[in-house]
Short mmCIF file of C-alpha atoms and ligand atoms in Angstrom, two decimals:
data_model
loop_
_atom_site.label_atom_id
_atom_site.label_comp_id
_atom_site.label_asym_id
_atom_site.label_seq_id
_atom_site.Cartn_x
_atom_site.Cartn_y
_atom_site.Cartn_z
CA UNK N 199 87.10 96.73 77.44
CA UNK N 200 87.90 93.26 77.85
CA UNK N 201 85.49 90.13 77.61
CA UNK N 202 83.80 89.25 80.48
CA UNK N 203 85.62 86.60 82.45
CA UNK N 204 86.73 85.48 86.00
CA UNK N 205 89.99 86.22 87.61
CA UNK N 206 91.24 83.29 90.11
CA UNK N 207 93.61 84.52 92.66
CA UNK N 208 95.51 81.84 94.18
CA UNK N 209 97.51 82.87 97.30
CA UNK N 210 94.67 85.66 98.01
CA UNK N 211 95.79 85.84 101.57
CA UNK N 212 99.30 86.44 100.82
CA UNK N 213 101.36 89.49 101.02
CA UNK N 214 101.08 90.36 97.23
CA UNK N 215 97.60 90.07 96.77
CA UNK N 216 96.90 92.16 99.83
CA UNK N 217 99.34 94.99 98.99
CA UNK N 218 99.14 94.96 95.14
CA UNK N 219 96.55 92.74 93.53
CA UNK N 220 93.34 93.35 95.20
CA UNK N 221 93.89 97.14 95.57
CA UNK N 222 95.09 97.12 92.06
CA UNK N 223 91.76 95.35 91.11
CA UNK N 224 89.80 98.02 92.80
CA UNK N 225 92.05 101.03 91.25
CA UNK N 226 91.48 99.54 87.82
CA UNK N 227 87.56 99.53 88.82
CA UNK N 228 87.75 103.06 89.65
CA UNK N 229 89.36 103.73 86.19
CA UNK N 230 86.32 101.74 84.75
CA UNK N 231 88.61 99.24 83.35
CA UNK N 232 86.99 96.10 84.31
CA UNK N 233 83.87 94.85 82.51
CA UNK N 234 80.77 95.15 84.60
CA UNK N 235 80.13 91.52 85.10
CA UNK N 236 83.82 90.44 85.79
CA UNK N 237 84.26 88.37 89.02
CA UNK N 238 87.32 87.86 91.21
CA UNK N 239 87.27 84.58 93.01
CA UNK N 240 90.15 84.53 95.68
CA UNK N 241 91.53 81.39 96.76
CA UNK N 242 93.43 80.54 99.80
CA UNK N 243 94.34 77.59 102.24
CA UNK N 244 92.36 79.25 105.28
CA UNK N 245 88.78 78.62 105.81
CA UNK N 246 87.08 81.99 105.37
CA UNK N 247 83.17 82.51 105.29
CA UNK N 248 82.04 84.70 102.35
CA UNK N 249 81.28 87.68 104.43
CA UNK N 250 84.23 87.76 106.61
CA UNK N 251 86.22 87.84 103.44
CA UNK N 252 84.31 90.89 102.02
CA UNK N 253 84.78 92.60 105.45
CA UNK N 254 88.46 91.96 105.15
CA UNK N 255 88.69 93.51 101.71
CA UNK N 256 86.58 96.39 102.55
CA UNK N 257 89.02 97.14 105.50
CA UNK N 258 92.04 96.72 103.22
CA UNK N 259 90.63 98.98 100.87
CA UNK N 260 89.43 101.86 103.22
CA UNK N 261 92.92 101.68 104.90
CA UNK N 262 94.67 102.15 101.36
CA UNK N 263 92.46 104.50 99.58
CA UNK N 264 91.17 106.53 102.68
CA UNK N 265 87.76 107.24 101.14
CA UNK N 266 89.22 108.78 98.02
CA UNK N 267 86.66 106.62 95.63
CA UNK N 268 82.98 106.67 94.68
CA UNK N 269 80.58 104.72 96.84
CA UNK N 270 78.98 103.19 93.97
CA UNK N 271 82.29 101.96 92.50
CA UNK N 272 83.39 100.48 95.84
CA UNK N 273 79.94 98.72 96.45
CA UNK N 274 80.19 97.29 92.74
CA UNK N 275 83.70 96.18 93.38
CA UNK N 276 82.88 94.31 96.52
CA UNK N 277 80.18 92.72 94.89
CA UNK N 278 82.66 91.10 92.20
CA UNK N 279 84.74 89.29 95.08
CA UNK N 280 84.36 85.75 96.15
CA UNK N 281 86.48 83.48 98.48
CA UNK N 282 87.07 79.78 98.16
CA UNK N 283 89.15 77.64 100.56
CA UNK N 284 91.42 75.31 98.74
CA UNK N 285 94.60 73.59 99.99
CA UNK N 286 97.00 73.11 96.73
CA UNK N 287 97.71 69.89 97.98
CA UNK N 288 94.38 68.60 98.57
CA UNK N 289 92.74 66.82 95.32
CA UNK N 290 89.42 66.57 97.01
CA UNK N 291 89.16 70.17 97.57
CA UNK N 292 90.05 70.74 93.92
CA UNK N 293 87.17 68.45 92.86
CA UNK N 294 84.90 70.82 94.82
CA UNK N 295 86.58 73.86 93.53
CA UNK N 296 86.31 72.57 89.81
CA UNK N 297 82.48 71.77 90.40
CA UNK N 298 82.12 75.68 91.56
CA UNK N 299 83.88 77.02 88.83
CA UNK N 300 82.12 75.00 86.28
CA UNK N 301 78.66 76.35 87.31
CA UNK N 302 77.86 78.58 84.39
CA UNK N 303 75.28 80.24 86.49
CA UNK N 304 77.83 81.49 88.54
CA UNK N 305 81.19 82.05 86.40
CA UNK N 306 81.79 82.62 82.63
CA UNK N 307 83.98 80.17 80.39
CA UNK N 308 86.81 82.56 80.37
CA UNK N 309 88.90 81.91 83.23
CA UNK N 310 92.47 83.35 84.04
CA UNK N 311 94.22 81.89 86.86
CA UNK N 312 96.84 84.16 88.79
CA UNK N 313 99.40 82.04 90.75
CA UNK N 314 100.72 84.04 93.76
CA UNK N 315 101.71 81.04 95.77
CA UNK N 316 105.12 79.47 96.68
CA UNK N 317 106.99 78.47 93.80
CA UNK N 318 107.02 74.86 94.92
CA UNK N 319 103.09 74.77 94.37
CA UNK N 320 103.26 76.19 90.68
CA UNK N 321 103.38 72.67 89.19
CA UNK N 322 101.06 71.08 91.61
CA UNK N 323 98.41 73.65 91.13
CA UNK N 324 98.55 73.36 87.42
CA UNK N 325 98.47 69.55 87.49
CA UNK N 326 95.25 69.76 89.62
CA UNK N 327 93.63 72.33 87.53
CA UNK N 328 94.24 69.99 84.45
CA UNK N 329 93.18 66.85 86.26
CA UNK N 330 89.83 68.84 86.73
CA UNK N 331 89.53 69.91 83.34
CA UNK N 332 89.96 73.52 84.12
CA UNK N 333 92.60 74.27 81.47
CA UNK N 334 90.62 73.01 78.60
CA UNK N 335 89.69 75.47 76.09
CA UNK N 336 87.97 73.22 73.61
CA UNK N 337 84.75 73.85 75.13
CA UNK N 338 84.73 77.52 74.38
CA UNK N 339 86.35 80.33 76.51
CA UNK N 340 90.05 81.14 77.27
CA UNK N 341 91.97 79.43 80.12
CA UNK N 342 95.04 81.23 81.09
CA UNK N 343 97.66 80.73 83.92
CA UNK N 344 99.77 83.41 85.40
CA UNK N 345 103.02 82.29 86.99
CA UNK N 346 104.60 84.50 89.67
CA UNK N 347 108.36 84.96 89.70
CA UNK N 348 110.57 83.17 89.97
CA UNK N 349 110.11 80.79 87.34
CA UNK N 350 112.83 78.24 88.50
CA UNK N 351 115.85 78.84 90.66
CA UNK N 352 118.35 77.93 87.73
CA UNK N 353 118.08 76.60 84.20
CA UNK N 354 117.40 73.03 85.48
CA UNK N 355 114.48 73.86 87.89
CA UNK N 356 113.19 76.25 85.06
CA UNK N 357 113.10 73.51 82.40
CA UNK N 358 111.69 70.91 84.90
CA UNK N 359 108.75 73.46 85.56
CA UNK N 360 108.24 74.10 82.03
CA UNK N 361 108.21 70.33 81.06
CA UNK N 362 105.57 69.88 83.92
CA UNK N 363 103.10 72.55 83.07
CA UNK N 364 103.73 72.26 79.10
CA UNK N 365 101.70 68.80 79.35
CA UNK N 366 98.71 70.70 80.18
CA UNK N 367 99.06 74.24 78.77
CA UNK N 368 100.21 75.79 75.31
CA UNK N 369 102.64 78.68 75.19
CA UNK N 370 99.74 80.97 74.59
CA UNK N 371 98.21 80.14 77.82
CA UNK N 372 101.39 80.41 79.94
CA UNK N 373 102.04 84.03 81.38
CA UNK N 374 105.27 84.22 83.09
CA UNK N 375 105.45 87.58 85.01
CA UNK N 376 108.30 89.86 85.53
CA UNK N 377 106.67 92.97 87.04
CA UNK N 378 109.06 95.35 85.63
CA UNK N 379 107.70 94.87 82.11
CA UNK N 380 104.46 96.29 83.45
CA UNK N 381 106.16 99.44 84.11
CA UNK N 382 104.97 102.03 81.61
CA UNK N 383 108.54 103.54 81.79
CA UNK N 384 110.05 100.34 80.47
CA UNK N 385 107.48 100.57 77.70
CA UNK N 386 108.69 104.01 77.06
CA UNK N 387 112.25 102.55 76.12
CA UNK N 388 110.44 100.83 73.04
CA UNK N 389 108.95 104.12 72.19
CA UNK N 390 112.23 106.23 72.65
CA UNK N 391 114.10 103.88 70.54
CA UNK N 392 111.57 103.24 67.85
CA UNK N 393 109.44 106.34 67.46
CA UNK N 394 112.31 108.77 67.18
CA UNK N 395 114.20 108.22 63.97
CA UNK N 396 117.21 110.09 65.19
CA UNK N 397 118.27 107.46 67.41
CA UNK N 398 118.53 104.47 65.25
CA UNK N 399 121.55 105.78 63.22
CA UNK N 400 123.75 106.32 66.37
CA UNK N 401 122.69 103.00 68.28
CA UNK N 402 125.58 101.17 67.65
CA UNK N 403 129.19 100.26 68.60
CA UNK N 404 130.36 103.14 66.19
CA UNK N 405 128.81 105.69 68.61
CA UNK N 406 128.25 104.08 71.94
CA UNK N 407 130.81 103.61 74.30
CA UNK N 408 129.05 101.69 76.69
CA UNK N 409 125.69 100.99 78.49
CA UNK N 410 124.80 101.12 82.38
CA UNK N 411 121.83 99.34 83.61
CA UNK N 412 121.34 100.34 87.17
CA UNK N 413 118.73 99.45 90.21
CA UNK N 414 119.63 100.74 93.47
CA UNK N 415 117.48 100.44 96.54
CA UNK N 416 117.88 102.27 99.76
CA UNK N 417 115.72 99.59 101.64
CA UNK N 418 117.33 96.38 103.11
CA UNK N 419 115.98 92.93 102.86
CA UNK N 420 113.34 93.74 105.45
CA UNK N 421 111.11 90.75 106.59
CA UNK N 422 112.47 88.72 103.71
CA UNK N 423 115.60 87.44 104.97
CA UNK N 424 114.89 83.64 104.46
CA UNK N 425 113.80 84.14 100.86
CA UNK N 426 116.48 86.65 100.19
CA UNK N 427 119.35 84.70 101.71
CA UNK N 428 118.38 81.47 99.50
CA UNK N 429 118.18 83.92 96.42
CA UNK N 430 120.72 86.92 96.56
CA UNK N 431 120.86 89.98 94.34
CA UNK N 432 121.75 88.25 91.19
CA UNK N 433 119.04 85.95 91.18
CA UNK N 434 116.35 88.52 92.54
CA UNK N 435 117.08 91.34 90.30
CA UNK N 436 119.55 90.66 87.41
CA UNK N 437 118.28 87.16 86.36
CA UNK N 438 115.01 88.76 85.04
CA UNK N 439 114.42 92.72 85.70
CA UNK N 440 117.89 93.82 84.77
CA UNK N 441 118.25 91.41 81.70
CA UNK N 442 114.71 92.47 80.45
CA UNK N 443 115.86 96.09 80.62
CA UNK N 444 118.99 95.01 78.60
CA UNK N 445 116.81 93.43 76.04
CA UNK N 446 114.34 96.49 75.50
CA UNK N 447 117.55 98.62 75.09
CA UNK N 448 119.56 96.44 72.73
CA UNK N 449 117.07 94.27 70.68
CA UNK N 450 116.78 95.10 66.99
CA UNK N 451 113.72 96.91 65.71
CA UNK N 452 110.81 94.63 65.57
CA UNK N 453 108.60 94.04 62.60
CA UNK N 454 105.59 95.73 64.38
CA UNK N 455 104.93 96.39 68.07
CA UNK N 456 102.93 93.15 67.99
CA UNK N 457 103.40 91.05 71.04
CA UNK N 458 104.99 88.34 69.11
CA UNK N 459 107.28 90.43 66.81
CA UNK N 460 108.48 92.24 70.11
CA UNK N 461 109.20 88.90 71.95
CA UNK N 462 110.93 87.52 69.10
CA UNK N 463 113.73 90.19 69.02
CA UNK N 464 114.04 90.25 72.72
CA UNK N 465 114.65 86.44 72.59
CA UNK N 466 117.25 86.85 69.87
CA UNK N 467 119.32 89.38 71.78
CA UNK N 468 118.93 87.40 75.03
CA UNK N 469 120.17 84.33 73.39
CA UNK N 470 123.22 86.54 71.82
CA UNK N 471 124.84 87.66 74.99
CA UNK N 472 128.22 85.91 75.23
CA UNK N 473 129.00 83.35 77.71
CA UNK N 474 131.34 84.91 80.30
CA UNK N 475 134.88 83.24 80.17
CA UNK N 476 135.27 80.98 82.87
CA UNK N 477 138.95 81.67 83.27
CA UNK N 478 138.28 85.55 83.37
CA UNK N 479 135.01 85.72 85.61
CA UNK N 480 136.42 88.24 88.18
CA UNK N 481 136.75 90.64 85.25
CA UNK N 482 133.08 90.30 84.66
CA UNK N 483 131.35 89.66 87.84
CA UNK N 484 131.73 91.33 91.37
CA UNK N 485 129.46 90.72 94.56
CA UNK N 486 129.33 92.48 97.99
CA UNK N 487 127.28 92.65 101.12
CA UNK N 488 126.04 95.45 103.42
CA UNK N 489 127.16 96.28 106.67
CA UNK N 490 125.55 98.31 109.21
CA UNK N 491 125.36 102.15 108.26
CA UNK N 492 123.15 105.16 107.93
CA UNK N 493 120.42 105.92 105.44
CA UNK N 494 118.77 109.11 105.42
CA UNK N 495 120.33 110.01 108.90
CA UNK N 496 118.93 106.67 110.50
CA UNK N 497 121.22 103.73 111.82
CA UNK N 498 120.58 100.83 109.86
CA UNK N 499 121.75 96.99 110.61
CA UNK N 500 124.20 95.08 108.50
CA UNK N 501 122.78 92.20 106.40
CA UNK N 502 124.38 89.72 108.67
CA UNK N 503 122.64 91.35 111.75
CA UNK N 504 119.29 90.97 110.03
CA UNK N 505 119.98 87.25 109.40
CA UNK N 506 120.92 86.69 113.09
CA UNK N 507 117.88 88.48 114.42
CA UNK N 508 115.85 86.06 112.34
CA UNK N 509 117.78 82.82 113.54
CA UNK N 510 119.59 82.25 110.18
CA UNK N 511 123.12 82.63 111.64
CA UNK N 512 125.68 85.33 110.76
CA UNK N 513 127.79 83.75 108.29
CA UNK N 514 126.07 84.13 105.00
CA UNK N 515 127.83 84.63 101.48
CA UNK N 516 124.66 85.79 99.95
CA UNK N 517 125.27 89.08 97.90
CA UNK N 518 123.15 92.21 98.27
CA UNK N 519 125.25 93.90 95.32
CA UNK N 520 125.97 92.46 92.14
CA UNK N 521 127.67 94.01 89.05
CA UNK N 522 128.18 92.31 85.90
CA UNK N 523 129.66 93.18 82.36
CA UNK N 524 128.25 91.31 79.43
CA UNK N 525 128.80 91.48 75.74
CA UNK N 526 126.21 90.79 72.85
CA UNK N 527 127.68 88.61 69.88
CA UNK N 528 126.27 90.85 67.00
CA UNK N 529 127.46 93.56 64.64
CA UNK N 530 125.44 96.26 66.50
CA UNK N 531 127.08 95.85 69.81
CA UNK N 532 130.56 94.44 68.90
CA UNK N 533 132.89 95.18 71.76
CA UNK N 534 130.27 97.34 73.68
CA UNK N 535 130.52 96.60 77.46
CA UNK N 536 127.23 96.35 79.25
CA UNK N 537 127.23 96.78 82.92
CA UNK N 538 124.73 95.80 85.01
CA UNK N 539 124.44 96.51 88.83
CA UNK N 540 121.96 96.29 91.62
CA UNK N 541 122.13 96.83 95.30
CA UNK N 542 120.15 97.12 98.46
CA UNK N 543 121.04 99.67 101.17
CA UNK N 544 122.86 102.03 98.68
CA UNK N 545 123.20 105.87 98.92
CA UNK N 546 120.02 106.47 96.80
CA UNK N 547 117.40 104.57 95.17
CA UNK N 548 117.08 104.69 91.30
CA UNK N 549 116.37 102.48 88.14
CA UNK N 550 117.93 103.97 85.11
CA UNK N 551 119.62 103.16 81.85
CA UNK N 552 122.50 105.26 81.16
CA UNK N 553 124.22 105.18 77.71
CA UNK N 554 127.82 106.69 77.29
CA UNK N 555 128.62 107.86 73.57
CA UNK N 556 131.87 108.01 72.17
CA UNK N 557 133.62 110.99 72.30
CA UNK N 558 135.11 111.31 68.87
CA UNK N 559 135.82 113.99 66.34
CA UNK N 560 135.23 117.04 68.71
CA UNK N 561 137.32 119.96 68.15
CA UNK N 562 137.62 120.53 71.81
CA UNK N 563 139.71 117.47 73.15
CA UNK N 564 138.65 117.87 76.89
CA UNK N 565 134.95 117.92 75.90
CA UNK N 566 133.06 115.64 77.89
CA UNK N 567 131.17 112.42 76.33
CA UNK N 568 127.42 112.56 75.62
CA UNK N 569 125.26 110.60 77.87
CA UNK N 570 121.67 109.72 77.39
CA UNK N 571 120.15 108.55 80.62
CA UNK N 572 116.37 106.91 80.49
CA UNK N 573 115.22 106.86 84.16
CA UNK N 574 112.66 104.47 85.11
CA UNK N 575 111.99 105.50 88.71
CA UNK N 576 111.50 107.36 91.03
CA UNK N 577 111.16 109.71 88.16
CA UNK N 578 110.29 108.85 84.81
CA UNK N 579 112.52 110.84 82.45
CA UNK N 580 114.85 111.01 79.74
CA UNK N 581 118.05 113.06 79.91
CA UNK N 582 120.62 114.08 77.48
CA UNK N 583 123.95 115.72 78.39
CA UNK N 584 125.41 118.08 76.02
CA UNK N 585 128.42 120.64 75.83
CA UNK N 586 127.39 124.26 75.53
CA UNK N 587 129.33 127.43 75.62
CA UNK N 588 129.37 129.51 78.76
CA UNK N 589 127.94 132.84 77.83
CA UNK N 590 130.68 135.45 77.83
CA UNK N 591 133.95 136.75 76.16
CA UNK N 592 135.83 133.50 76.32
CA UNK N 593 134.77 131.94 72.94
CA UNK N 594 135.60 128.28 73.73
CA UNK N 595 134.57 127.87 77.51
CA UNK N 596 132.13 125.33 77.81
CA UNK N 597 130.07 123.32 80.09
CA UNK N 598 128.06 120.23 80.31
CA UNK N 599 124.26 120.80 80.21
CA UNK N 600 121.24 118.51 81.10
CA UNK N 601 118.57 118.54 78.79
CA UNK N 602 115.60 117.04 80.82
CA UNK N 603 112.55 115.62 79.44
CA UNK N 604 109.92 114.44 82.06
CA UNK N 605 108.25 111.37 80.71
CA UNK N 606 105.12 111.65 83.22
CA UNK N 607 103.49 115.02 83.83
CA UNK N 608 100.92 116.02 86.14
CA UNK N 609 97.43 114.63 85.16
CA UNK N 610 98.99 111.40 83.54
CA UNK N 611 97.15 108.17 84.32
CA UNK N 612 98.87 106.34 86.91
CA UNK N 613 98.54 102.70 86.65
CA UNK N 614 100.73 100.20 88.88
CA UNK N 615 102.94 97.41 87.07
CA UNK N 616 100.67 94.70 88.44
CA UNK N 617 97.48 96.37 87.28
CA UNK N 618 98.76 96.59 83.75
CA UNK N 619 99.77 92.91 83.79
CA UNK N 620 96.28 91.88 85.34
CA UNK N 621 94.68 93.84 82.44
CA UNK N 622 97.08 92.10 79.93
CA UNK N 623 96.36 88.74 81.32
CA UNK N 624 92.64 89.25 80.94
CA UNK N 625 92.98 90.64 77.33
CA UNK N 626 95.30 87.86 76.33
CA UNK N 627 98.05 90.21 75.48
CA UNK N 628 101.63 88.51 76.29
CA UNK N 629 104.11 90.98 75.19
CA UNK N 630 104.89 92.02 78.57
CA UNK N 631 105.34 88.37 79.65
CA UNK N 632 108.38 86.27 79.12
CA UNK N 633 108.38 83.71 76.51
CA UNK N 634 110.07 80.32 77.85
CA UNK N 635 113.16 80.84 75.65
CA UNK N 636 113.74 84.21 77.33
CA UNK N 637 113.64 82.65 80.53
CA UNK N 638 116.07 79.78 79.59
CA UNK N 639 118.62 82.34 78.07
CA UNK N 640 118.58 84.26 81.33
CA UNK N 641 119.11 81.49 83.50
CA UNK N 642 122.08 80.13 81.16
CA UNK N 643 123.91 83.25 82.06
CA UNK N 644 122.98 83.55 85.68
CA UNK N 645 123.79 79.91 86.31
CA UNK N 646 127.51 80.28 85.30
CA UNK N 647 127.91 83.07 87.90
CA UNK N 648 125.70 81.39 90.63
CA UNK N 649 128.28 78.27 90.19
CA UNK N 650 131.14 80.43 90.23
CA UNK N 651 130.26 82.30 93.39
CA UNK N 652 129.07 79.00 95.17
CA UNK N 653 132.31 77.68 94.76
CA UNK N 654 133.49 80.81 96.72
CA UNK N 655 136.07 81.65 94.18
CA UNK N 656 135.45 85.10 94.33
CA UNK N 657 135.76 87.22 97.65
CA UNK N 658 132.63 88.80 98.95
CA UNK N 659 133.37 92.43 99.68
CA UNK N 660 131.52 94.55 102.18
CA UNK N 661 130.19 98.07 101.82
CA UNK N 662 128.63 100.34 104.29
CA UNK N 663 124.86 100.77 104.04
CA UNK N 664 124.03 104.21 102.70
CA UNK N 665 127.44 104.46 100.94
CA UNK N 666 127.95 104.46 96.91
CA UNK N 667 129.11 101.59 94.74
CA UNK N 668 132.11 99.73 96.41
CA UNK N 669 135.40 100.99 94.97
CA UNK N 670 136.47 97.43 94.20
CA UNK N 671 133.34 96.88 91.71
CA UNK N 672 135.24 99.22 89.26
CA UNK N 673 137.69 96.25 88.30
CA UNK N 674 134.76 95.04 85.86
CA UNK N 675 135.20 98.15 83.86
CA UNK N 676 137.17 97.72 80.33
CA UNK N 677 138.98 100.79 80.64
CA UNK N 678 140.19 103.38 83.31
CA UNK N 679 138.14 106.27 81.90
CA UNK N 680 134.95 104.35 82.79
CA UNK N 681 133.01 104.96 85.99
CA UNK N 682 129.87 104.32 87.65
CA UNK N 683 127.10 107.05 87.16
CA UNK N 684 126.25 108.36 90.62
CA UNK N 685 122.80 109.18 89.84
CA UNK N 686 120.69 109.98 86.88
CA UNK N 687 122.11 113.61 87.21
CA UNK N 688 125.90 112.98 87.68
C1 BG6 G 1209 111.43 92.05 93.41
C2 BG6 G 1209 112.51 91.72 94.11
O1 BG6 G 1209 111.12 91.58 92.34
O2 BG6 G 1209 111.57 93.41 92.75
C3 BG6 G 1209 112.73 92.87 95.36
O3 BG6 G 1209 112.11 90.56 94.65
C4 BG6 G 1209 112.99 94.23 94.80
O4 BG6 G 1209 113.82 92.32 96.13
C5 BG6 G 1209 111.74 94.57 93.85
O5 BG6 G 1209 112.87 95.14 96.06
C6 BG6 G 1209 111.82 96.03 93.22
O6 BG6 G 1209 110.69 96.19 92.37
P1 BG6 G 1209 110.22 97.69 92.30
O7 BG6 G 1209 109.05 97.75 91.34
O8 BG6 G 1209 110.08 98.38 93.69
O9 BG6 G 1209 111.57 98.01 91.85
#
């Protein structure tokens, strides 16, 4: 179990804290993962009295967990919680906050700050914490800062943020989040690759035709129109979540499963992704936006209608579908296209990595290629498609059969990604957080596409909500025999 410490949640009145963080901490307590004396200090802009805050948490948890918990753990969890009103732009408030946190009768020396606030407040809060000596580890105890996504909105702003916070923090104190890395199914990619010796000899351009990394959602942008319209699918999903999946599936074998060794290999592969040739962008990138349609039999509005309803006009070029083709500049992946695609409002929700093997040296000309599909969500599973004989008198009649291995079985522990990452933060394990060099490599790649799109050089295609990938997206394929997998099974 981790050392005793205090978790300070900035932005405690926000959506993430209410939906994921506070319920997640309670769940960890129910699983006996929190040390008995750990405290949770929630910080928000609003003045809330201590008892009212505890009442709010109790209501939140009762609604979410519907009585499925032990009363003893519930009471223990409530006792851990405290509230402090502190506006990020008020230095006087920080002075009081620092005085409170420095009271060793109330708090330990180990403190982790979780910044679930507006991105424009990250640097401001770190400055204030430093100003009041709250980031100084020299008097014993750890001081760590977790920064929510996004870390910058392009390479320039990511570097500015980094320059600002590194005045006060060492790399070992900074935890840049990508919640996908907290998903157990993503960690399973490393186990699949490096705990099964059969894969390494075939994990290369001699045997792999191409890789597809898919994240499709049926949900639309919902309440987040302002955020999403300024962000788009490329920044929202590809910049971090999909590129992190790419790193895990293509990185070289790390020296060990040590956090630093894993990060070192991820950085190397991300930095080896080839720049997309500027004169050939439309063969590599594709964007589209959903219009009204139907999802599971229900009519849903188009993206522009959602914007209009929120007073944001009806002429946005923001993409809700993005597909890109990348190549990695090393021997293992020479000339192997890696396709990434993400969308809101598609026919089905699913996150999976599909690997198509080359179809060579088979005695049957029309044999289908083998596919290995690692599914992240909604189901956690691994599939392998092979050809088998159809029983009967025809010697060479065959069909494709799917070997399916469920990676999650009944009774397995179910820990949300944010829960895992909060534990990592308290335990000082950075392997599931982004190193600044990963963030830089990711933005470098994305920036060139954003620049291209912002000059409107590429048409924005429309697709009907609830449909599958827009036909025009196929233009990024290297060859005519390549196609998007429609789901993990076909
Ligand atoms: C977030 C994006 O980072 O990830 C959302 O901002 C997206 O737009 C979400 O819906 C997807 O996360 P998950 O865990 O539901 O796949």
